[in-house]
Amino acid sequence: MKDQLISKWEKKGINPKIIKAFKSVPRENFIDTNPISKAYLDQPLSIGNGQTISQPTTVMIMTQILDPKKNENILEIGTGSGYQAAIIAKIIEPTVLTTTEIISQLAKQAKNNLKTSGISNVNVIHTDGGIGYKQNAPYDKIIITAACPKIPQPLVKQLKQEGSIIAPVGDLTYGQEMIKAKKVDGKLKKESLGRFVFVPLKGEYGF
Ligand code: SAH
């Protein structure tokens, strides 16, 4: 099943370094109480607290859009299981990725999942990621893995000039548009990259 996913992504043009990261991260360590047999189905799975681990193809596409590189300072909003964080961390290793999660139980679970998988270059912070994480700012890149009504302003502030942010933006009924926005002269230059459905961002800048 893992091989089927890989050949699908190779045909789609997913970057080999992202596929390499996928091969090296055991998704079965991130799926909570779901049966292991479901780990490599191309679907989102419940991870408790009403949240989901994204579908593998969505993780690959978002990583491709983000295009993480070694030495880049990256922030994720919405740690969830920690799986998306693990994929990025493998690519930028040994650079440390900062990721934020608003639900404390999930933050704890993600830390465990990452530890079990031998990934040590992820800093999981239990906080409202909509307000960002000033302590490690400014960031080269920011990835939001929850649906947001619009890109939270504090995140734009914490982004470097020429830095980019990707986020599913839109409403909850009709789904969201994946937006990649680059910070040019303090403002965001946006581009739309297809429709997706995510669980909602909570907190001050959420729904
Ligand atoms: N990236 C995750 C999937 C994200 S699901 C993975 O790979 O498994 C979205 C996550 O965002 C959920 O865990 C939810 O609790 C979290 N979330 C929602 N609002 C948030 C906020 N304001 N700050 C940080 N995390 C938030």
mmCIF file of C-alpha atoms and ligand atoms in Angstrom, residues 47 51-54 59 76-85 100-103 106 127-130 145-146 199-203, ligand 1:
data_model
loop_
_atom_site.group_PDB
_atom_site.id
_atom_site.type_symbol
_atom_site.label_atom_id
_atom_site.label_comp_id
_atom_site.label_asym_id
_atom_site.label_seq_id
_atom_site.Cartn_x
_atom_site.Cartn_y
_atom_site.Cartn_z
ATOM 1 C CA ILE A 47 -6.798 11.093 16.182
ATOM 2 C CA GLN A 51 -9.285 16.115 15.131
ATOM 3 C CA THR A 52 -7.744 14.277 12.195
ATOM 4 C CA ILE A 53 -4.377 13.359 10.740
ATOM 5 C CA SER A 54 -4.485 14.645 7.136
ATOM 6 C CA VAL A 59 0.574 16.092 3.381
ATOM 7 C CA GLU A 76 3.570 24.972 11.743
ATOM 8 C CA ILE A 77 0.117 25.810 13.129
ATOM 9 C CA GLY A 78 -1.859 22.654 14.006
ATOM 10 C CA THR A 79 0.486 19.870 15.136
ATOM 11 C CA GLY A 80 -2.335 17.316 15.426
ATOM 12 C CA SER A 81 -0.631 13.916 15.337
ATOM 13 C CA GLY A 82 2.773 15.431 14.531
ATOM 14 C CA TYR A 83 2.936 13.615 11.182
ATOM 15 C CA GLN A 84 3.162 16.653 8.883
ATOM 16 C CA ALA A 85 5.757 18.058 11.275
ATOM 17 C CA THR A 100 1.979 24.717 17.715
ATOM 18 C CA GLU A 101 -1.090 22.832 18.941
ATOM 19 C CA ILE A 102 -4.027 24.328 20.850
ATOM 20 C CA ILE A 103 -5.254 21.052 22.425
ATOM 21 C CA LEU A 106 -2.791 16.300 21.247
ATOM 22 C CA THR A 127 -0.435 27.354 22.449
ATOM 23 C CA ASP A 128 -2.898 29.175 20.184
ATOM 24 C CA GLY A 129 -0.852 29.137 16.982
ATOM 25 C CA GLY A 130 -3.026 31.840 15.431
ATOM 26 C CA THR A 145 -2.849 22.842 8.685
ATOM 27 C CA ALA A 146 -6.325 23.930 9.824
ATOM 28 C CA VAL A 199 -10.818 20.872 10.359
ATOM 29 C CA PRO A 200 -11.319 24.435 11.626
ATOM 30 C CA LEU A 201 -8.709 26.664 13.194
ATOM 31 C CA LYS A 202 -9.774 27.554 16.747
ATOM 32 C CA GLY A 203 -8.638 30.339 19.026
HETATM 33 N N1 SAH B 1 -0.884 18.616 10.831
HETATM 34 C C1 SAH B 1 -1.681 17.620 11.505
HETATM 35 C C2 SAH B 1 -3.150 17.640 11.137
HETATM 36 C C3 SAH B 1 -3.799 18.890 11.515
HETATM 37 S S1 SAH B 1 -5.483 18.784 12.032
HETATM 38 C C4 SAH B 1 -1.152 16.215 11.299
HETATM 39 O O1 SAH B 1 -0.203 16.036 10.526
HETATM 40 O O2 SAH B 1 -1.635 15.298 11.951
HETATM 41 C C5 SAH B 1 -5.563 20.445 12.672
HETATM 42 C C6 SAH B 1 -4.969 20.606 14.033
HETATM 43 O O3 SAH B 1 -4.946 21.993 14.323
HETATM 44 C C7 SAH B 1 -5.779 19.961 15.140
HETATM 45 O O4 SAH B 1 -4.966 19.148 15.903
HETATM 46 C C8 SAH B 1 -6.294 21.155 15.961
HETATM 47 O O5 SAH B 1 -6.421 20.889 17.335
HETATM 48 C C9 SAH B 1 -5.192 22.167 15.696
HETATM 49 N N2 SAH B 1 -5.581 23.567 15.905
HETATM 50 C C10 SAH B 1 -6.772 24.159 15.673
HETATM 51 N N3 SAH B 1 -6.727 25.465 15.976
HETATM 52 C C11 SAH B 1 -5.454 25.726 16.392
HETATM 53 C C12 SAH B 1 -4.780 26.906 16.844
HETATM 54 N N4 SAH B 1 -5.391 28.084 16.916
HETATM 55 N N5 SAH B 1 -3.483 26.782 17.209
HETATM 56 C C13 SAH B 1 -2.834 25.595 17.143
HETATM 57 N N6 SAH B 1 -3.429 24.452 16.731
HETATM 58 C C14 SAH B 1 -4.718 24.515 16.352
#
